[in-house]
XYZ file of C-alpha atoms in Angstrom:
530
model
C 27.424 121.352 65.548
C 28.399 117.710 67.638
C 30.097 115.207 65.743
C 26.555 113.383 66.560
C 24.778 115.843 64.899
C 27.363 116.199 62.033
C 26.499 112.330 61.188
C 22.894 112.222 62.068
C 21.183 109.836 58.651
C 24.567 108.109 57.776
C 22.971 104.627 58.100
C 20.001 105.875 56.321
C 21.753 107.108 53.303
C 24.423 104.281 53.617
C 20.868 101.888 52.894
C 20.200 104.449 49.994
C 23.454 104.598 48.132
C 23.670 100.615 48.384
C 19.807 100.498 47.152
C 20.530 102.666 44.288
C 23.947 101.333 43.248
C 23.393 98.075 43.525
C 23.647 96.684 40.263
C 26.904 98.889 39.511
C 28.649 97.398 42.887
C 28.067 93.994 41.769
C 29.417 94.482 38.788
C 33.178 96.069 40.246
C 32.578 93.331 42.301
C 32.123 90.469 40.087
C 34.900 91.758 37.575
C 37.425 92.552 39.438
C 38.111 89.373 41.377
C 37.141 87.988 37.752
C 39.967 89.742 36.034
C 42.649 88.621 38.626
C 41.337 84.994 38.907
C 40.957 84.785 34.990
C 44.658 86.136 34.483
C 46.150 83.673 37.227
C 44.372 80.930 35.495
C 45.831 81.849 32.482
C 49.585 82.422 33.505
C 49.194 78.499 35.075
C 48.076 77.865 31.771
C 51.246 79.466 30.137
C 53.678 78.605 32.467
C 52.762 75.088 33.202
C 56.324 73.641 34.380
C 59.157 75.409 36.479
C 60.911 75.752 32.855
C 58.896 77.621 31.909
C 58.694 80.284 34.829
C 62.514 80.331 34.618
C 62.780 81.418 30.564
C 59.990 83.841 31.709
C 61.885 85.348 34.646
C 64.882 85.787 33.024
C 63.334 87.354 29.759
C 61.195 89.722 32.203
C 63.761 90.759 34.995
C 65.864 93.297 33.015
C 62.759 94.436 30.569
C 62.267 97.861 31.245
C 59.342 98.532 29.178
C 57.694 95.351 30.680
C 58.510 96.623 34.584
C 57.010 99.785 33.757
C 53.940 98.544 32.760
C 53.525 95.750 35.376
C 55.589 96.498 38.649
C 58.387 95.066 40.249
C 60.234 92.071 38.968
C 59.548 90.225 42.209
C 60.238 86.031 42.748
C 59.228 85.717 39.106
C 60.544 82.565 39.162
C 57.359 81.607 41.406
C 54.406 80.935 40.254
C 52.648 83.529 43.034
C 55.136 86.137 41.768
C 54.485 85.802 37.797
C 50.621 86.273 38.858
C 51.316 89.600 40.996
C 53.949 90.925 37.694
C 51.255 90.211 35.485
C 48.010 91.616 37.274
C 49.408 93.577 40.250
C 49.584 96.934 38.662
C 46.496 96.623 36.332
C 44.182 95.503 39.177
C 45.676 98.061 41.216
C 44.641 100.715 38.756
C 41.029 99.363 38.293
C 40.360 99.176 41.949
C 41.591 102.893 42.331
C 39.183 103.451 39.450
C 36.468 101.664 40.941
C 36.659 103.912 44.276
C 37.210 107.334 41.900
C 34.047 106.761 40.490
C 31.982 105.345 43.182
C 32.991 108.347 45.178
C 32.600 111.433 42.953
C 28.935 109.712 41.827
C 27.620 109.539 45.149
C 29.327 113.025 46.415
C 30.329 115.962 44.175
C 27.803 113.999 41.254
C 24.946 114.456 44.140
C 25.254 118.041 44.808
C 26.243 118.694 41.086
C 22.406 117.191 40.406
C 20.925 118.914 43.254
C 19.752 115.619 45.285
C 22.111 116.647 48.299
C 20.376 119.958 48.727
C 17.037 118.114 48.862
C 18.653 115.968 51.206
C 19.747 118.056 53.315
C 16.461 119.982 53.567
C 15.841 116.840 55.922
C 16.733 116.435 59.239
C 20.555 115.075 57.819
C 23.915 116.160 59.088
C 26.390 117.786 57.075
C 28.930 114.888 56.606
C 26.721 112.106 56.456
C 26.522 112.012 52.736
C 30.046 111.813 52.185
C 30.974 109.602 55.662
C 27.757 107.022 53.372
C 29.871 107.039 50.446
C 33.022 106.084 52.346
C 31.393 103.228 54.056
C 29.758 101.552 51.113
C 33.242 102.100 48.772
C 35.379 101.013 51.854
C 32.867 97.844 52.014
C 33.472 97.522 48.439
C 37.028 97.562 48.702
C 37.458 94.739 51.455
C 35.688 92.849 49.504
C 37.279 92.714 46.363
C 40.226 91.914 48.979
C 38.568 89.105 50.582
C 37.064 87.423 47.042
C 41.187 87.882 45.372
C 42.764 86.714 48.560
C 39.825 83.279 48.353
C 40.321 83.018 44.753
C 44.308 82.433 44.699
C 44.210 80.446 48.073
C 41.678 78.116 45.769
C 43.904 78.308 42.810
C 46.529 76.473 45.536
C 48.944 79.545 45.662
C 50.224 80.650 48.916
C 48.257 81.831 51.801
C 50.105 84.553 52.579
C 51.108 85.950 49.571
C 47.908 85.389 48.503
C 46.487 87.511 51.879
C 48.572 89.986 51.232
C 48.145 90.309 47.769
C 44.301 91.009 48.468
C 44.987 93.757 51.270
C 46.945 95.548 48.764
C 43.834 96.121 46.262
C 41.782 97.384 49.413
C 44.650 99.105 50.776
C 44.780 101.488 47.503
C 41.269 101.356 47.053
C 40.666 102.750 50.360
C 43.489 105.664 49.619
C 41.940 106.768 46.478
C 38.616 106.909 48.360
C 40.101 109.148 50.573
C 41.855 111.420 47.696
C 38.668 111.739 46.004
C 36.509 112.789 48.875
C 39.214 115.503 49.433
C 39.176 116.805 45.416
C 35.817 116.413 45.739
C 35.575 119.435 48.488
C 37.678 121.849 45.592
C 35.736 121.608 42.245
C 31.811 121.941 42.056
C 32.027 119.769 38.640
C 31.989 115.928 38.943
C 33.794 115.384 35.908
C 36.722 118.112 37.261
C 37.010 115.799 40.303
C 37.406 112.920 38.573
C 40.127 114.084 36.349
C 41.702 115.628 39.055
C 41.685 112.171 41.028
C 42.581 110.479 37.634
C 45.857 112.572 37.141
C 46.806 111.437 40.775
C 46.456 108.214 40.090
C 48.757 108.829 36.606
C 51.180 110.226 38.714
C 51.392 107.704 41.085
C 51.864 105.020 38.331
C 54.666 107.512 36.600
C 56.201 107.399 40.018
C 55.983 104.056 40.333
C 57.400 103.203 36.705
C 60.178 105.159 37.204
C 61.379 104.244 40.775
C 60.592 100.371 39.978
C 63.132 100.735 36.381
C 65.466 102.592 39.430
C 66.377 101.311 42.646
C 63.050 101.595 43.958
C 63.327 104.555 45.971
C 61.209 107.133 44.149
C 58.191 104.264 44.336
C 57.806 104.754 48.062
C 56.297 108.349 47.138
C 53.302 106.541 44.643
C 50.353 104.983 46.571
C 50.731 102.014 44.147
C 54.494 101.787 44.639
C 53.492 102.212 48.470
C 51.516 99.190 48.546
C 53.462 97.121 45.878
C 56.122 97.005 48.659
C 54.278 94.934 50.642
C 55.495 92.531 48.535
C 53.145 89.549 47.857
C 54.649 86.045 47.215
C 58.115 87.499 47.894
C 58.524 87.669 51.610
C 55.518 89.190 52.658
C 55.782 92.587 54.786
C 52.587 94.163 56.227
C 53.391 97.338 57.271
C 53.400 99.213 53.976
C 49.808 98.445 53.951
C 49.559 100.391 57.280
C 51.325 103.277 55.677
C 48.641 102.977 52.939
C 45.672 103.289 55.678
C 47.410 106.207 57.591
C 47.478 108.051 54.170
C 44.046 107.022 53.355
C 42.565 108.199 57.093
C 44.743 111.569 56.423
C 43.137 111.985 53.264
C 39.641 110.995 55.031
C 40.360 113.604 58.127
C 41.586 116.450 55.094
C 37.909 116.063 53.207
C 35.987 116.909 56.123
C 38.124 120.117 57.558
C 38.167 121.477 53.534
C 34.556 120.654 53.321
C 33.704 122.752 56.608
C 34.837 125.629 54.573
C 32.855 125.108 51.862
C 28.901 125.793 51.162
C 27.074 122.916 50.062
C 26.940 122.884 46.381
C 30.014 125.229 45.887
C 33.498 123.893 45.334
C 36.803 125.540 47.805
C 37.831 126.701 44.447
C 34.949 128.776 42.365
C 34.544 128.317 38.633
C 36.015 131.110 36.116
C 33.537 132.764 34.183
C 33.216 131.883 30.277
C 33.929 133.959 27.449
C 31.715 136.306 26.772
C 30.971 134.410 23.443
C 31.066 130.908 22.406
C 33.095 129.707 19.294
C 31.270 129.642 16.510
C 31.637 125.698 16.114
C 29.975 124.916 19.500
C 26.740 126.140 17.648
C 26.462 123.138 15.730
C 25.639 119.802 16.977
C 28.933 118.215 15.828
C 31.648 120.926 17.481
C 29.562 120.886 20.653
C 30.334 117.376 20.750
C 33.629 117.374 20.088
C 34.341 119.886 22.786
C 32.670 117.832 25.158
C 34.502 114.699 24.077
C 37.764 116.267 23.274
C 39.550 115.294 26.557
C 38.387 112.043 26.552
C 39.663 111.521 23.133
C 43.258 112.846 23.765
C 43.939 110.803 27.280
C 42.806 107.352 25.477
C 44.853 108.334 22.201
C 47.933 108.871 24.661
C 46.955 105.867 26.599
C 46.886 103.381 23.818
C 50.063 105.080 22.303
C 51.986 104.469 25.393
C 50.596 100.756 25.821
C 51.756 100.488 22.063
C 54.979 101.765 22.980
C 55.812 99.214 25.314
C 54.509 96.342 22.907
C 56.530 97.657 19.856
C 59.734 97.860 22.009
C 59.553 94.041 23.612
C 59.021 92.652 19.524
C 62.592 92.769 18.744
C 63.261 90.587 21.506
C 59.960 88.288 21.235
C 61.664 84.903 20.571
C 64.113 85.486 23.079
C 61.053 85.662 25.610
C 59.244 82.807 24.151
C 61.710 80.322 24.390
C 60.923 76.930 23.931
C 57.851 77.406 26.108
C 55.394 75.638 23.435
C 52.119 77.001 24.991
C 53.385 80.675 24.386
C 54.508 79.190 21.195
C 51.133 77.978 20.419
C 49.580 81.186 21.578
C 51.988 83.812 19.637
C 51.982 81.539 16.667
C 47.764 80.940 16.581
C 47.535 83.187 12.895
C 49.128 80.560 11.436
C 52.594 81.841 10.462
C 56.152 81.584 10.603
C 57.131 84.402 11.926
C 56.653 84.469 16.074
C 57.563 88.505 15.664
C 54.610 89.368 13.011
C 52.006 87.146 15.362
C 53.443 88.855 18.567
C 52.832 92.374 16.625
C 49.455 90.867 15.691
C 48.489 89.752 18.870
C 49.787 92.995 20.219
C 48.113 94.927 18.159
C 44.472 92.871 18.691
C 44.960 94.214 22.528
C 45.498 97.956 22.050
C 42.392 97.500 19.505
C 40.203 96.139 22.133
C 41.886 98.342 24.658
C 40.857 101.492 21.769
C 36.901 99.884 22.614
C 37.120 101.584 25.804
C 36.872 104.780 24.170
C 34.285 103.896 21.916
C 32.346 102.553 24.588
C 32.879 105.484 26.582
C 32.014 108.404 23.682
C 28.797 106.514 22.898
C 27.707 106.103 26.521
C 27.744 110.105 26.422
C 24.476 110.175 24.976
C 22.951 108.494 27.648
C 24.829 110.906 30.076
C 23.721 114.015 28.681
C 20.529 112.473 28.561
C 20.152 111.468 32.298
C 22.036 115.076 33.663
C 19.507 117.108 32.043
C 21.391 118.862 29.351
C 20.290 117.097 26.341
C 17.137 118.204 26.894
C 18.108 122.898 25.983
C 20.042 121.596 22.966
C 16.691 119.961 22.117
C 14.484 122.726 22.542
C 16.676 124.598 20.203
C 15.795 123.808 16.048
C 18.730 121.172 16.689
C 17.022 117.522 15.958
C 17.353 114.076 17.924
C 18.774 113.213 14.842
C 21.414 116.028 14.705
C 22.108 116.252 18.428
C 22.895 111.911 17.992
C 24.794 112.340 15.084
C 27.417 114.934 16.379
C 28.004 112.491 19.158
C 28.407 109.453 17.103
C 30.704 111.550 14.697
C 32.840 112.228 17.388
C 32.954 108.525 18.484
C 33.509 107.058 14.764
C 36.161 109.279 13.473
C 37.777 109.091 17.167
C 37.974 105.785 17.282
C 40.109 105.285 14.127
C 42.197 108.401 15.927
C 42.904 105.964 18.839
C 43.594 103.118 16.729
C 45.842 105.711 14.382
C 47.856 106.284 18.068
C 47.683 102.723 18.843
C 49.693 101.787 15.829
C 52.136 104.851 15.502
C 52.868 104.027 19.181
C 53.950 100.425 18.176
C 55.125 100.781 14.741
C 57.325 103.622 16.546
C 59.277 101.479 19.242
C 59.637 98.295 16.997
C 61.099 100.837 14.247
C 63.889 102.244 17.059
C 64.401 99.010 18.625
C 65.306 97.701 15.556
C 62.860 96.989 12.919
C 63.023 99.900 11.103
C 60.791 102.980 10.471
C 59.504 101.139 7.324
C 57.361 99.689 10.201
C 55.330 102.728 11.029
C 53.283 103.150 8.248
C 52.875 99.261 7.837
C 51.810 98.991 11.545
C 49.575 101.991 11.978
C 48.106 100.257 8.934
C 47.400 96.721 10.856
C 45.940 98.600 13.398
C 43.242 100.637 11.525
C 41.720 97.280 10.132
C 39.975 97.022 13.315
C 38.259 100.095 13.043
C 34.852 98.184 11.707
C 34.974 96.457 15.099
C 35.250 99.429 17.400
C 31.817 100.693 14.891
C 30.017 97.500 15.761
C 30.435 98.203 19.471
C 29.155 101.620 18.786
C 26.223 100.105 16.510
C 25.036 97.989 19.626
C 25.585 100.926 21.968
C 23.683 103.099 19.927
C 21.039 100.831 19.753
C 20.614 100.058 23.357
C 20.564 104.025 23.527
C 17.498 104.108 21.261
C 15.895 101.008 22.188
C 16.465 99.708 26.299
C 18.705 102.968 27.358
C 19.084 101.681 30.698
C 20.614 98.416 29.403
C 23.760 100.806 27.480
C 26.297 99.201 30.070
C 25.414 95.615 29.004
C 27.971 97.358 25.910
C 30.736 97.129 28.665
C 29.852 93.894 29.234
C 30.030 92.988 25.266
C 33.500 94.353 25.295
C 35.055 92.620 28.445
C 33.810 89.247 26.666
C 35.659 90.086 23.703
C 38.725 90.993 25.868
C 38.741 87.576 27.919
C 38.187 85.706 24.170
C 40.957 88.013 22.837
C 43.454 87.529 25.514
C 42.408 84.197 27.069
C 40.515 82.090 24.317
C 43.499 80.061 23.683
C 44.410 79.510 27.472
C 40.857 78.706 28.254
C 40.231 76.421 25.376
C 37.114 78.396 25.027
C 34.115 76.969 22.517
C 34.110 77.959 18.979
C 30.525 79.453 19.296
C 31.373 81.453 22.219
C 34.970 83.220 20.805
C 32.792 83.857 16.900
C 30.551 86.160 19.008
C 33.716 88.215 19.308
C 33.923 90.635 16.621
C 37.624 91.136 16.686
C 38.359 87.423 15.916
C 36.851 88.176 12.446
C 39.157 90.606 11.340
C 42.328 89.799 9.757
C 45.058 89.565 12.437
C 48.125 91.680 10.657
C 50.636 91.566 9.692
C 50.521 88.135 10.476
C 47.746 87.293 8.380
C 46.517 87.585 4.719
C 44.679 90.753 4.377
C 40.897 90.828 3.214
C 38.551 93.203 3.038
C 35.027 90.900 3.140
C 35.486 90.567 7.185
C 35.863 94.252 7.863
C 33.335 94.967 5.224
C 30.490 92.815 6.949
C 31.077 94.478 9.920
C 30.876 98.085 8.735
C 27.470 96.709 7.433
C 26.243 95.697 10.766
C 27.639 98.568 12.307
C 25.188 100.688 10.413
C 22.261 98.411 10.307
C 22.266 99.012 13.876
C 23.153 102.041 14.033
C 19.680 102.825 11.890
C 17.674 100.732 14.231
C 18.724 102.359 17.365
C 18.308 106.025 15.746
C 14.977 104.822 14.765
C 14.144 103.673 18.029
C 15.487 106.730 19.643
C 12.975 109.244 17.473
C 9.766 106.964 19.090
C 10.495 107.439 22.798
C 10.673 109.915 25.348
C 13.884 111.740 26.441
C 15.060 111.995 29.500
């Protein structure tokens, strides 16, 4: 077969994919050029005088925990190069997200479902599908390039840090494209290919951590290290981002030789057979669930323990970091109390909560996965009820989100204990943490809902939860209205330690929570499924 031949209906399904998806590009569109504008804005806010980026720099450069989480300590004594510290490596990550999942949906997800077959049975060639995906997530990527690189030359930083800067995100977006069209050729299960993609991109950022708290030289082997050298707002170099595209066309070039060898449907590397008999739990509702969830469950639990790790270890040091800086004063010391180390733990702690929504989010959104793949449908034709079948699944997202939260707080109570506050602080941090469990509920009442009610509209519950990030993290900075930041159920609950506990907050909430968790069971046993 020509390479004509091979690519025969790529515009075609380029239109479809684009058609279909639209509403989830604009969102990765919209939000991530959102999240780096909104977090520049914000570090102007906090760093307002060159004072302030000095006390900043100097508290930052030899943090180890806080280069490990957000890259090379690079002109941090510019405002350019406090803005790529603070959002470089997190952007980074979401954009390689953002391809992960726009590729395995529209590739492995298709033939998974059986829609590429039908395809196929048309007069398509064999590599347009996947050479359609790249385009529209390589479109995707420049982009989010263009709209970062426009959105900090507006916000009056450099123009060629700021360039740069934006190539990097598409740089790495484009190289994760490429990874995941390759995994994609191994594994006949989407959710295989993501995880395999996903621990790629955790190595990369261990690699990255570790050569950045080094001399650098073991970051050169992570993609984001890779691109990180190109060094935005610190003596710009370009042609690390080269390296990045070379990588990402080798990937690109490795995907279609593996996926020659492959039939279409079938993975490189063939599934192992099951035992011979399930375990008697995934009978029931409730342990079918939880094995479906369980994976999910333990990489957020470690993911929120780590990020609580490197909060509890910067709180022995907090007022050494402050300063005299009186915005991050006003900021750390919003709960009202003496103590800047108790608000920073508070404050601290109000991010790994909302960071702990993700999951909940994510466990309740199963439903509607199950739903839409097609497998909801044999439990249900078993004596298991809609009621039963919902209720394992909302078990599993409850009672794992006060698990996360649980791993949230050990994680900081841990490092502040070792770094000098004593292991007194464990129990009294894992404590602070679990008060925002009734939250994390409420976002699984209105996801739940939606579910029953409007299940198309369940993402407008990631929406709900980036609003109460950007009141959480940037409501002070942003001098946000009072109406808009009450609409944030985490700015309800007490903030601990630094304030006075109460139970009437948390208790509301738990009511709400299952008020709507009633209506959108209700809702769900009038319509169809599926």
């Amino acid at each position: 077969m020509t390479r004509s031949t091979e690519l025969t209906g790529t515009a075609v399904l380029t239109r479809l994919i684009v058609r279909r998806e639209r509403i989830r590009i604009l969102i990765w569109l919209t939000a991530i050029p959102f999240l780096v504008l909104l977090t520049a804005a914000g570090v102007k806010g906090l760093y307002p005088t060159q004072h302030d980026l000095d006390v900043a720099a100097e508290a930052s450069e030899d943090n180890a925990a806080a280069i490990a989480f957000n890259g090379p300590p690079l002109a941090l004594d510019t405002l350019g190069g406090e803005v790529a510290f603070q959002v470089g490596t997190l952007g980074l990550v979401v954009v390689a997200l953002m391809s992960t999942f726009m590729i395995g949906r529209n590739t492995r997800a298709e033939e998974e479902a059986g829609r590429a077959e039908l395809i196929r049975s048309l007069p398509i060639g064999r590599h347009a599908g996947a050479t359609a995906a790249l385009l529209v997530v390589a479109a995707m990527n420049v982009t989010v390039g263009m709209l970062v690189t426009l959105g900090l030359i507006a916000m009056e930083l450099p123009v060629a840090g700021s360039v740069v800067f934006g190539a990097s995100f598409c740089a790495l977006g484009l190289v994760f494209a490429g990874i995941t069209t390759a995994v994609a050729q191994i594994s006949e299960n989407t959710r295989v290919v993501h995880g395999g993609t996903g621990a790629v991109l955790g190595a990369a950022f261990v690699l990255r951590a570790v050569g950045d708290i080094g001399d650098g030289t073991v970051s050169w082997f992570s993609p984001i290290g890779l691109v990180q050298k190109a060094r935005p707002f610190a003596g710009e170099r370009w042609w690390p981002l080269l390296l990045a595209l070379i990588c990402a066309a080798g990937a690109v070039t490795a995907a279609h030789a593996l996926s020659d060898r492959r039939d279409l449907g079938a993975g490189l590397v063939p599934p192992r057979p099951g035992p011979p008999r399930a375990a008697p739990g995934l009978g029931r509702p409730l342990g079918l669930a939880l094995r479906l969830q369980r994976g999910s469950l333990i990489g957020w639990s470690c993911g929120v323990f780590l990020t609580g790790l490197a909060y509890g270890w910067v709180a022995a040091d907090v007022e050494d970091f402050v300063g005299d800086n009186e915005t991050m004063q006003d900021i750390v010391a919003r709960y009202g109390t003496a103590d800047l180390t108790d608000s920073y733990l508070a404050q601290s702690l109000l991010v790994v909560a909302l960071l702990s929504g993700g999951y909940t989010v994510q466990s309740v959104l199963r439903l509607r996965g199950e739903e839409g793949g097609l497998r909801a449908e044999p439990v249900l034709a078993t004596p298991v009820s809609r009621g039963r079948w919902t209720a394992g699944h909302l078990t599993v997202a409850l009672a794992g989100s006060v698990v996360v939260l649980i791993a949230a707080g050990l994680g900081t109570g841990l490092a502040y204990g070792v770094s000098g506050g004593g292991m007194g602080q464990v129990p009294r941090l894992v404590g602070a943490a679990l008060v925002y469990a009734p939250a994390l509920w409420l976002l699984a009442g209105l996801a739940i809902t939606l579910f029953g009610l409007a299940p198309r509209g369940m993402v407008a519950t990631w929406a709900a939860l980036t609003a109460c990030f950007v009141i959480g993290l940037l409501g002070e900075v942003l001098d946000l209205p009072g109406w808009f930041t009450d609409a944030s159920p985490f700015e309800h609950i007490p903030h601990l330690p630094a304030a006075d506990p109460s139970a009437a907050a948390p208790a509301l909430l738990a009511l709400l929570a299952a008020a709507l968790t009633a209506l959108g069971l209700a809702g769900l046993r009038r319509r169809d499924i599926g």
